[in-house]
Short mmCIF file of C-alpha atoms and ligand atoms in Angstrom, two decimals:
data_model
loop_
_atom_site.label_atom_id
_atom_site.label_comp_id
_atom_site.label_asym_id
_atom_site.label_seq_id
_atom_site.Cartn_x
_atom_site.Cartn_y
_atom_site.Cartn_z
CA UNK A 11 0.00 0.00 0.00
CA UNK A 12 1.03 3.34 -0.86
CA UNK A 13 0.01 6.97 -0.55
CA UNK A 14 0.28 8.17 -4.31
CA UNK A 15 -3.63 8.42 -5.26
CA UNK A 16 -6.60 10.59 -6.81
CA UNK A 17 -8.36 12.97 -4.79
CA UNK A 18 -10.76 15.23 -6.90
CA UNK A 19 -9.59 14.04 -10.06
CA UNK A 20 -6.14 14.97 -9.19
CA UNK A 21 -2.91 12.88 -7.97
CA UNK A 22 -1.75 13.27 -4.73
CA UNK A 23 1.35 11.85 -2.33
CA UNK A 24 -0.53 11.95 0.65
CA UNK A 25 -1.97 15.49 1.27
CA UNK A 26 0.09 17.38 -1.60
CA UNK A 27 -1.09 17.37 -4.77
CA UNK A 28 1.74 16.70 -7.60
CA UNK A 29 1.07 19.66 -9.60
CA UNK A 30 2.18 21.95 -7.04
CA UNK A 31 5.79 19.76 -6.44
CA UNK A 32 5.84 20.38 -10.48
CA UNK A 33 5.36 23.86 -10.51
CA UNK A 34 8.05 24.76 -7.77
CA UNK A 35 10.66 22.18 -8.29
CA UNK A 36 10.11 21.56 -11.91
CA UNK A 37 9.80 18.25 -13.91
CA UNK A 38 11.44 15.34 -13.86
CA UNK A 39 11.26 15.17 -10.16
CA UNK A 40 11.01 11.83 -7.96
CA UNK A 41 8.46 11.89 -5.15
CA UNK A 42 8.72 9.90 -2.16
CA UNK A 43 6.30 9.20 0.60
CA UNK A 44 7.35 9.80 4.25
CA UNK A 45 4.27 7.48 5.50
CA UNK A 46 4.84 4.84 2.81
CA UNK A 47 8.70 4.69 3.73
CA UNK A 48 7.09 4.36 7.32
CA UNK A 49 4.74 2.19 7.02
CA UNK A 50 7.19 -0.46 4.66
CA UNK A 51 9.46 -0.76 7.51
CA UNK A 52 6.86 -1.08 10.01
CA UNK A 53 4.81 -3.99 7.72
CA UNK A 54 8.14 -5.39 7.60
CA UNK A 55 9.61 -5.32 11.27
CA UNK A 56 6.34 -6.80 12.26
CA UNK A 57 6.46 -9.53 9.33
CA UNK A 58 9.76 -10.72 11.57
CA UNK A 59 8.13 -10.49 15.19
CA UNK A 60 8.79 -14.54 15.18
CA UNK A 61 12.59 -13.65 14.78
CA UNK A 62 13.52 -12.53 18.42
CA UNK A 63 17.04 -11.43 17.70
CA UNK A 64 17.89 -9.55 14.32
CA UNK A 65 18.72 -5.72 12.84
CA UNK A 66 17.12 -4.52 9.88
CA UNK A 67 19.91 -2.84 7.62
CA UNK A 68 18.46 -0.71 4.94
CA UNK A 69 20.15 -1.46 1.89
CA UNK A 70 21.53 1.92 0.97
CA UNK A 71 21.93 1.11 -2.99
CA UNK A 72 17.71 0.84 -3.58
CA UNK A 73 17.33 4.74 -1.91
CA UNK A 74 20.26 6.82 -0.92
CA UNK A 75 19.28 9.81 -0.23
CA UNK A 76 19.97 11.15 3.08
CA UNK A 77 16.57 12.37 3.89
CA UNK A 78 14.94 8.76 2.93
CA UNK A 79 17.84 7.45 5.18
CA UNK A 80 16.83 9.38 7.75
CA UNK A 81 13.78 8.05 8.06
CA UNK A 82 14.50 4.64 8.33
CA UNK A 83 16.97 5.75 10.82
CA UNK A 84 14.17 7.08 12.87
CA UNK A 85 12.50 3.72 11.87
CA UNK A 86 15.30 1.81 13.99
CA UNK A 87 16.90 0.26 10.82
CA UNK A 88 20.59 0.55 10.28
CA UNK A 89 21.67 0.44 6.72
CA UNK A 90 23.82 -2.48 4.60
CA UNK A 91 26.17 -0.58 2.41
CA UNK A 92 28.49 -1.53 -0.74
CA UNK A 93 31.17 1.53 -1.12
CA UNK A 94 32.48 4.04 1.22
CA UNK A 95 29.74 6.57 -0.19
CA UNK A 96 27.03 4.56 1.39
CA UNK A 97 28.67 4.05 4.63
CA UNK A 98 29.71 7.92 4.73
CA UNK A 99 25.96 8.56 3.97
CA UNK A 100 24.75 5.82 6.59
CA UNK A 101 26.77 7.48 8.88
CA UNK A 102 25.27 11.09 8.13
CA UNK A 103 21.82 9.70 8.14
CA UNK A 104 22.67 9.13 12.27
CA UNK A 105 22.59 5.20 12.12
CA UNK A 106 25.08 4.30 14.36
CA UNK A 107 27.90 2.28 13.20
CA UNK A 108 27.11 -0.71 15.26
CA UNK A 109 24.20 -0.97 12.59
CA UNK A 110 26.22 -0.65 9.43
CA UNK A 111 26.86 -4.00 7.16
CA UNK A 112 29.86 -3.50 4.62
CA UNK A 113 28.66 -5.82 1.68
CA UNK A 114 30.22 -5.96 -1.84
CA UNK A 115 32.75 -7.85 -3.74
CA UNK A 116 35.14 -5.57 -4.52
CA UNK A 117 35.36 -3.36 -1.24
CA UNK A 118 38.95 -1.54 -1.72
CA UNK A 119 41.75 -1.77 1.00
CA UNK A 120 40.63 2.02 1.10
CA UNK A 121 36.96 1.16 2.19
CA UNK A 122 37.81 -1.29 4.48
CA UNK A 123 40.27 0.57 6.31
CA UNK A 124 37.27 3.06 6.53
CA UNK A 125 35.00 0.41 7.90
CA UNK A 126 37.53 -0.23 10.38
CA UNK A 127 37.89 3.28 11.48
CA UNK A 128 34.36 3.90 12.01
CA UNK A 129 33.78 1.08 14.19
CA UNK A 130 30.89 -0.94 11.70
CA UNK A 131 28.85 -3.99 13.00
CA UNK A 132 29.59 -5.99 10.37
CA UNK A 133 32.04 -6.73 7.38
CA UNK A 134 30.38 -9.40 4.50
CA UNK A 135 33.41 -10.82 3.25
CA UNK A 136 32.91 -12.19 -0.57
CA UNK A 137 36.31 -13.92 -0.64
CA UNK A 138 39.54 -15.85 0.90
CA UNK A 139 41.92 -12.95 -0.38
CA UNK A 140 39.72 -9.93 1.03
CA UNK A 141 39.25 -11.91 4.37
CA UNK A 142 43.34 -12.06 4.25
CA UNK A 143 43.65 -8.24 3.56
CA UNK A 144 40.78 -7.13 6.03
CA UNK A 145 42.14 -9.75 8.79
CA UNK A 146 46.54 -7.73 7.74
CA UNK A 147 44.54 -4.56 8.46
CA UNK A 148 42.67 -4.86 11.77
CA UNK A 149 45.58 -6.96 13.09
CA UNK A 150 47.84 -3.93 12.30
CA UNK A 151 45.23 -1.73 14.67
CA UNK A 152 45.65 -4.20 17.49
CA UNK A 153 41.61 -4.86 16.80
CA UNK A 154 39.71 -8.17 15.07
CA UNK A 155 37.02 -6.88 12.45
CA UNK A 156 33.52 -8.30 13.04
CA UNK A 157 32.93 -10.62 9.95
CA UNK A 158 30.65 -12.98 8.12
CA UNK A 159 31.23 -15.05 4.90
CA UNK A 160 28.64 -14.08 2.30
CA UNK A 161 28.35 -18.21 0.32
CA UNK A 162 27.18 -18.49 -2.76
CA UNK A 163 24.59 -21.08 -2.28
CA UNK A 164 23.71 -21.88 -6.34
CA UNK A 165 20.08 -21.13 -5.76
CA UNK A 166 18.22 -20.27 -8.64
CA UNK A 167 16.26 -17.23 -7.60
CA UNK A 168 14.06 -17.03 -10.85
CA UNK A 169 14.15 -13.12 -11.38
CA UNK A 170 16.14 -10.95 -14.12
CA UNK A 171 19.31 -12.39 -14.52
CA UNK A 172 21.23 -9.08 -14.59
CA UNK A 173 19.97 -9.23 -10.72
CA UNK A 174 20.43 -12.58 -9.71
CA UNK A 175 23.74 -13.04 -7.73
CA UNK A 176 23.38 -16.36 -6.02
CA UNK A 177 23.52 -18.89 -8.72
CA UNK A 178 27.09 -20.21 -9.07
CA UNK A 179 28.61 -18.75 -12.08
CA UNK A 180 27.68 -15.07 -10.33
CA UNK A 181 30.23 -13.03 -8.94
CA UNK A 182 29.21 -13.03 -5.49
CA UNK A 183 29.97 -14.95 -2.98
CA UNK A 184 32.08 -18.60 -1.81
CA UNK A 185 30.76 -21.67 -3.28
CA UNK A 186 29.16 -23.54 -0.82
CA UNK A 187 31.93 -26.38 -1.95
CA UNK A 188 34.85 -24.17 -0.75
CA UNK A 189 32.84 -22.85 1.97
CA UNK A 190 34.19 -24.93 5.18
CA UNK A 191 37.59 -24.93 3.65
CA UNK A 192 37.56 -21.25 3.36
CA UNK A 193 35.75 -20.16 6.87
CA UNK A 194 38.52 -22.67 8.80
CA UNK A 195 41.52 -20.70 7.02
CA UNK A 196 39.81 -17.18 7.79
CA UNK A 197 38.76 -18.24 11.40
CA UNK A 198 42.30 -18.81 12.62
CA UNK A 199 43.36 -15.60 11.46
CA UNK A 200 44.15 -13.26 13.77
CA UNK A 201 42.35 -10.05 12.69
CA UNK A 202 39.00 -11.69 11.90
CA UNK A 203 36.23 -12.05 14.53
CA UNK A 204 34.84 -14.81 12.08
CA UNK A 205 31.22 -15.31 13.78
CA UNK A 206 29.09 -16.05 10.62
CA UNK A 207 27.63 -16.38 7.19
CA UNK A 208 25.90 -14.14 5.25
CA UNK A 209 23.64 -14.75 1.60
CA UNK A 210 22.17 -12.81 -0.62
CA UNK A 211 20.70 -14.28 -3.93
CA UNK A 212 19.30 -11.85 -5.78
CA UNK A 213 16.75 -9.04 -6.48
CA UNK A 214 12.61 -8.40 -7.53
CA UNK A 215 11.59 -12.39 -6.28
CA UNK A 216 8.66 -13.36 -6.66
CA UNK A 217 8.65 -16.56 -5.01
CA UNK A 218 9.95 -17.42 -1.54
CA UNK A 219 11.14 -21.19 -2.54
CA UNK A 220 14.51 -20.16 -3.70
CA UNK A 221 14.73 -17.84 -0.55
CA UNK A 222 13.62 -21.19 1.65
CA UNK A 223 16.18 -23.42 -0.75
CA UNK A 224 19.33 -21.31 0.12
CA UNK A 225 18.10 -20.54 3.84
CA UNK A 226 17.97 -24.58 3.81
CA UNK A 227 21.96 -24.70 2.39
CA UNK A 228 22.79 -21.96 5.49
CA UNK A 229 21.13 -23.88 7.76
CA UNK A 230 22.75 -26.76 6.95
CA UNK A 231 26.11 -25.09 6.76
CA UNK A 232 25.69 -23.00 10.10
CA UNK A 233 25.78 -27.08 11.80
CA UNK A 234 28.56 -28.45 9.50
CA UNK A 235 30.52 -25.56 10.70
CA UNK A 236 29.97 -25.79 14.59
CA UNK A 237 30.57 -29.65 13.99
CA UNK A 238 34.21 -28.46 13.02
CA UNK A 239 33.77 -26.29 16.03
CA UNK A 240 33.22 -23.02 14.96
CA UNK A 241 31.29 -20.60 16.89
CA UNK A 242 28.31 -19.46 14.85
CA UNK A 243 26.47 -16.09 16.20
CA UNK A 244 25.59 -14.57 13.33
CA UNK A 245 23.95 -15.03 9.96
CA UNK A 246 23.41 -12.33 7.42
CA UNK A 247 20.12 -13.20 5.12
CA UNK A 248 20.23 -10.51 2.87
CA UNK A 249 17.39 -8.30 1.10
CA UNK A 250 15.74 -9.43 -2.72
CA UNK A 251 12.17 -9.57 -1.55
CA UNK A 252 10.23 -8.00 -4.88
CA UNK A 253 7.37 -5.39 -4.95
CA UNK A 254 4.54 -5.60 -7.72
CA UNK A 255 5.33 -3.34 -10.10
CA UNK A 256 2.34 -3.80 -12.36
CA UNK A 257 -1.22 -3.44 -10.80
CA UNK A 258 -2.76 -6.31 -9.77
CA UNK A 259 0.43 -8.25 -9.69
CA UNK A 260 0.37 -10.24 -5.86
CA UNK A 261 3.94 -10.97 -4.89
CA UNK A 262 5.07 -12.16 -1.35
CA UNK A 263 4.21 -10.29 1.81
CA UNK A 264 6.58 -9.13 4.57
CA UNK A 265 4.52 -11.58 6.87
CA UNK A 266 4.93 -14.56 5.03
CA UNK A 267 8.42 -14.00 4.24
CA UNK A 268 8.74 -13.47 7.80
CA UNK A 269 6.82 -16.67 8.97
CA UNK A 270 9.09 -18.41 6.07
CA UNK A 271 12.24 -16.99 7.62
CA UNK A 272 10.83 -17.70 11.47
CA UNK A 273 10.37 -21.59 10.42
CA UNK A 274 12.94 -21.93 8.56
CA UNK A 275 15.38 -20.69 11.19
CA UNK A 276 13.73 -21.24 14.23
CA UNK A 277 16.39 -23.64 16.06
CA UNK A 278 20.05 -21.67 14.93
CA UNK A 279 20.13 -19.85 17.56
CA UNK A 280 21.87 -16.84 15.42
CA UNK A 281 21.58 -13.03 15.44
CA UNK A 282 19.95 -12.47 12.57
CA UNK A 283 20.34 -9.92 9.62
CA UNK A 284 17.91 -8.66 7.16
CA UNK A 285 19.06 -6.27 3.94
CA UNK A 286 15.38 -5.24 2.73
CA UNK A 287 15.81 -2.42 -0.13
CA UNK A 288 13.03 -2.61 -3.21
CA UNK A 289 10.47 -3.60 -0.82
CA UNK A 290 11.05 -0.86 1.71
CA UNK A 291 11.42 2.20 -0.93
CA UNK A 292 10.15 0.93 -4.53
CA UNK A 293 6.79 1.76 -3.96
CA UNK A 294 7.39 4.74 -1.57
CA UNK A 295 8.22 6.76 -4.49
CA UNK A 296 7.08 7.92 -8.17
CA UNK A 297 8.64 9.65 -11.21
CA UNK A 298 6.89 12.98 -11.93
CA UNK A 299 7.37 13.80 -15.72
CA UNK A 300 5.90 16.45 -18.30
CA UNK A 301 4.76 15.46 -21.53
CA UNK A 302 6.63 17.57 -24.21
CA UNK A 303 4.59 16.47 -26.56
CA UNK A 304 2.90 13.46 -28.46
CA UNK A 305 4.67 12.57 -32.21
CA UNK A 306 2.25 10.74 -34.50
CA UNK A 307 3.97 6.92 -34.85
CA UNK A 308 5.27 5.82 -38.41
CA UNK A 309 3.29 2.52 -38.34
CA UNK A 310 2.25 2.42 -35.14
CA UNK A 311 1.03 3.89 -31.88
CA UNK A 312 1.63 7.72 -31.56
CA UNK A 313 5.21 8.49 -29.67
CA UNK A 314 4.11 10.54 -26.11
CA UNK A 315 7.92 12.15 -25.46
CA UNK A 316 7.92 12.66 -21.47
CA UNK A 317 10.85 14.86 -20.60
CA UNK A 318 11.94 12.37 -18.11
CA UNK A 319 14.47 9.65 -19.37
CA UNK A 320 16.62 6.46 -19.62
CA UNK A 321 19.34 8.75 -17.34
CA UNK A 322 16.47 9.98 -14.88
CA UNK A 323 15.10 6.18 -14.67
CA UNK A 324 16.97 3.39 -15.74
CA UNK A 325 14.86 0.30 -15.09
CA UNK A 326 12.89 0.23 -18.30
CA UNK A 327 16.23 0.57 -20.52
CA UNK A 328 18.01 -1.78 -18.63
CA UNK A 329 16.02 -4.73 -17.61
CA UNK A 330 13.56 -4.21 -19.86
CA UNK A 331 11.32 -3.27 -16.20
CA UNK A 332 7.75 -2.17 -16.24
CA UNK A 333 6.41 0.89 -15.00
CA UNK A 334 2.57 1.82 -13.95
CA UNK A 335 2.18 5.24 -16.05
CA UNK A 336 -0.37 7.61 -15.41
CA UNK A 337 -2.08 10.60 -15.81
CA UNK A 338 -1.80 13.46 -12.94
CA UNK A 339 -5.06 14.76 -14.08
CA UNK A 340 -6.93 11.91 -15.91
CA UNK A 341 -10.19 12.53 -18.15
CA UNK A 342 -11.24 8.72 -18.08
CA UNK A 343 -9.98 9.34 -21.81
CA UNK A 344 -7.37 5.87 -22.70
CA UNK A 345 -4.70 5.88 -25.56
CA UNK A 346 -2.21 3.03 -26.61
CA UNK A 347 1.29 5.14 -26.77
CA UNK A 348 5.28 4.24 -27.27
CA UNK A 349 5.95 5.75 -23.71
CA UNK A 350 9.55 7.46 -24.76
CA UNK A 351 12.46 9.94 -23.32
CA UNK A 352 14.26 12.50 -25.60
CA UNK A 353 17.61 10.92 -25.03
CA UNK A 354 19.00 9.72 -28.40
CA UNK A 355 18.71 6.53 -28.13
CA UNK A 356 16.14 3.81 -28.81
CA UNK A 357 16.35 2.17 -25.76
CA UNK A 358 15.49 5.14 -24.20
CA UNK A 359 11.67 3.58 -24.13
CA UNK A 360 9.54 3.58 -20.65
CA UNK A 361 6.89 1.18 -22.41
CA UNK A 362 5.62 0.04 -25.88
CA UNK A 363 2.04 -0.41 -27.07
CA UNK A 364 1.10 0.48 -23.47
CA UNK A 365 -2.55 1.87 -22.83
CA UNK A 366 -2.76 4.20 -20.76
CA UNK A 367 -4.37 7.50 -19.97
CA UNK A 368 -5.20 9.90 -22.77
CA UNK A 369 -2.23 12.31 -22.09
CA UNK A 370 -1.57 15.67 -24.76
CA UNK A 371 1.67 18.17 -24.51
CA UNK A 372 1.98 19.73 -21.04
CA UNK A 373 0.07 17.09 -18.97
CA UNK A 374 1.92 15.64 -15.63
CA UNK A 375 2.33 12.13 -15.42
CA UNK A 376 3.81 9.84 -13.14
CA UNK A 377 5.39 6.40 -13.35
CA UNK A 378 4.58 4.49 -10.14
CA UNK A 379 6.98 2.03 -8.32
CA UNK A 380 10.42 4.53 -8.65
CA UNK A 381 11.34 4.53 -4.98
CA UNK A 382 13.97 1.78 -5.50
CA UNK A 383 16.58 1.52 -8.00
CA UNK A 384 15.90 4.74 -9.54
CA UNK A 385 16.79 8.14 -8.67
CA UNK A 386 20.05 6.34 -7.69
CA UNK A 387 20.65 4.89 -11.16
CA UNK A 388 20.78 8.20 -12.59
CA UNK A 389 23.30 9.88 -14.61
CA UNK A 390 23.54 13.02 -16.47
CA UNK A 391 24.02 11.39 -20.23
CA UNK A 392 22.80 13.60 -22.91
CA UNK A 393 24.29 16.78 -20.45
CA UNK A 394 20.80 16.67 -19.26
CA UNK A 395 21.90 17.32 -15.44
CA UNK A 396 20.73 14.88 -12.63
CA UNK A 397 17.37 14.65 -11.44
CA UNK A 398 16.08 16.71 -8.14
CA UNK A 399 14.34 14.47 -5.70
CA UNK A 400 11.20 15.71 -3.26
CA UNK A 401 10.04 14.10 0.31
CA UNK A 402 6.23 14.19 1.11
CA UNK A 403 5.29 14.50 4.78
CA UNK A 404 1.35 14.88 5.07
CA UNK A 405 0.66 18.64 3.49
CA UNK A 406 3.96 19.68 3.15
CA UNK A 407 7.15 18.63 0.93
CA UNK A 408 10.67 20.02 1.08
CA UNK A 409 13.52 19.61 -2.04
CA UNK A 410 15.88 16.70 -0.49
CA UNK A 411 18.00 17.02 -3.67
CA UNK A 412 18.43 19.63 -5.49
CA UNK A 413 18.54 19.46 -9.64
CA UNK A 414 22.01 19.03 -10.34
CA UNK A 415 22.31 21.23 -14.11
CA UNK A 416 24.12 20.93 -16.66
CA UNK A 417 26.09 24.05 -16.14
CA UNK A 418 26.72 22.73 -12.48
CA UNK A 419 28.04 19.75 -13.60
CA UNK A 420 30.59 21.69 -15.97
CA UNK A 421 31.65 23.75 -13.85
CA UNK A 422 33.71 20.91 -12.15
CA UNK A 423 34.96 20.08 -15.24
CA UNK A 424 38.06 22.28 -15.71
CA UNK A 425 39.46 22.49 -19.23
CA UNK A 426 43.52 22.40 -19.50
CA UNK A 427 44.89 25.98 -19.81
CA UNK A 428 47.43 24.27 -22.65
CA UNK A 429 44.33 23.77 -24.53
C1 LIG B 501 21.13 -5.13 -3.48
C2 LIG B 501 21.38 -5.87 -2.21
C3 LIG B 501 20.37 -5.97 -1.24
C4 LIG B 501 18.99 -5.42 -1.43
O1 LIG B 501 18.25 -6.09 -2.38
P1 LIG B 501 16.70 -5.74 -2.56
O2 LIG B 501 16.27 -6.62 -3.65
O3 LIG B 501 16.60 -4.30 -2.90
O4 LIG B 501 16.03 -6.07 -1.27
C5 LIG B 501 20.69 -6.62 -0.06
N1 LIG B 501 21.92 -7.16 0.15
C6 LIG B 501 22.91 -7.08 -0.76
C7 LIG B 501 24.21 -7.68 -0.47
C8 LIG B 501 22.66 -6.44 -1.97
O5 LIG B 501 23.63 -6.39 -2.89
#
């Protein structure tokens, strides 16, 4: 459930009706939803009331801006973060470092040495040769680094495969085969508090089985290890939980992921983590775009060019992801439309042959479910600048970042003098 809908024929998040957040910040803008960030991560902490012992760690790559972080500070969550960035924004955010998960496979000797001087809960380490470097590192401070070992488990997790990481020829992650082998040479080192495993297999499911499958494979290795006598306390069980994206669409619900994970688990005896990102922000937010105006097709459906794009919202271009798109003001009116960006390039396409609401040059539209994944993805390609971002609380809103231009963005571009 969200907080984007009509209210006298026009859209609203929650009390503030888009065409105002248009008209003083300008279009294309993403919207978020203080109550709908709220309510995720309460629908979610509840979902795990069965699971007594467990932090929530936001993970920082779906939403990272520093107001939406705040929020789920103020929520309790802590945040899981994959670069220095996202920890230096965690940080800023106020979630204390004790909350902070460093995952990622290619964390720098820079970044962990970062981790290390801020203190963080938790490092995810992805392989035997950044255990050794992390392990040279703390050992050098006098201190052991907190650490689990993020396994590959080969679990097919049935989404896009550009966002599955948990099937074995994926970068992430030990093979469960070298697993054992692996944790015993990192445990005796001297730098490592080794106290765990950690798994992650992918993004947008749809289906808790492959979640349940590799839980099953942790399980299992959480006893093989403590029959080699290692101490388990922690397990990391990472985000991937999908949203619907397309009305109608009925995926998973925090609750029965949560009874899943409460079965499942219920004699390991663990701390347990939780990385949560599309399902906490995805559909906390929207895209609000302009049309520029609407090109009659060659052979088929006319073209309606939005003026946001494949560098404002990835998704579409990238994983060929579907968007809800509709009208700010709709007249009950439908079309069928080529939903398309001005960037040149073909793949800059939101949706093809999609009805939708009757829309002409100048209307407001929105596409729905842009929360996660999006704002973040952003870049400035065509010099187009980087997309301003807007937080809804009740009736009021506030900018919580600002329209990076063109011009702002050259102006850190110095040209050579010798030039
Ligand atoms: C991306 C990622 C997540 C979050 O995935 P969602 O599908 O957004 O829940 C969690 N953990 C790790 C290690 C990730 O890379």
């Amino acid at each position: 459930m969200d907080h984007f809908s009509l209210r006298d024929g026009v859209l609203h998040a929650e009390d503030v009706p888009l065409p105002r957040i248009a008209q003083d910040v300008g279009t294309p803008v993403y919207v978020y939803s203080r109550a709908t960030l709220e309510r995720h991560a309460r629908v979610f902490t509840e979902g795990l009331a069965g699971v007594p012992d467990k932090l929530i760690a936001f993970a920082v790559k779906a939403n990272p801006n520093l107001a939406v972080l705040k929020v789920l500070q103020q929520a309790g969550f802590g945040a899981d973060v994959v670069s220095g960035g996202e920890l230096r924004r965690a940080l800023l955010a106020g979630m204390g470092p004790e909350k902070i998960v460093f995952s990622g496979v290619g964390k720098t000797r820079a970044e962990l040495q970062l981790g290390l001087d801020e203190g963080i809960g938790q490092f995810n380490i992805e392989s035997r040769e950044e255990g050794r470097e992390l392990a040279e590192l703390a050992a050098a401070r006098g201190e052991q680094a907190p650490v689990c070992l993020r396994i590959n488990p080969d679990v097919d997790a049935r989404t896009h495969e550009k966002i599955s990481t948990g099937k074995a020829e994926n970068k992430f992650g030990i093979p469960l085969v070298h697993a054992r082998e692996v944790y015993a040479e990192l445990a005796a080192l001297e730098g490592l508090n080794l106290r765990g495993v950690a798994v992650h297999i992918g993004s947008q499911l749809g289906d808790l089985e492959p979640l349940e499958t590799a839980f099953g494979k942790v399980g299992q290795l959480v006893a093989d290890l403590r029959a080699a006598g290692h101490a388990i306390t922690h397990v990391d069980l990472g985000g991937g939980l999908g949203v619907p994206y397309k009305t109608g669409e009925v995926l998973p619900s925090p609750a029965e992921y949560g009874a899943m994970v409460a079965r499942v688990t219920q004699d390991w005896d663990v701390h347990l983590t939780f990385e949560p990102g599309r399902v906490i922000a995805g559909n906390a937010g929207v895209l609000l775009t302009r049309v520029i105006r609407v090109k009659r097709g060659g052979n088929g459906p006319p073209f309606v060019i939005v003026d946001a794009a494949m560098n404002d919202l990835a998704r579409p271009a990238l994983y060929g992801a579907w968007h809800d798109f509709e009208a700010v003001t709709p007249n009950g009116e439908r079309m069928t439309a080529n939903i398309v960006g001005p960037i040149c390039e073909t793949g800059d396409t939101f949706a093809q042959d999609r009805e939708c609401d009757a829309l002409v040059s100048g209307d407001l539209a929105i596409f729905r479910t842009a929360g996660a994944y999006g704002a973040t993805m952003a870049s400035s390609y065509n010099s187009r600048g980087f997309v301003a971002e807007v937080l809804v609380d009740g009736d009021k809103f506030a900018v919580v970042a600002e329209r990076l231009t063109a011009d702002a963005i050259m102006s850190a571009e110095p040209v050579p003098d010798w030039l």
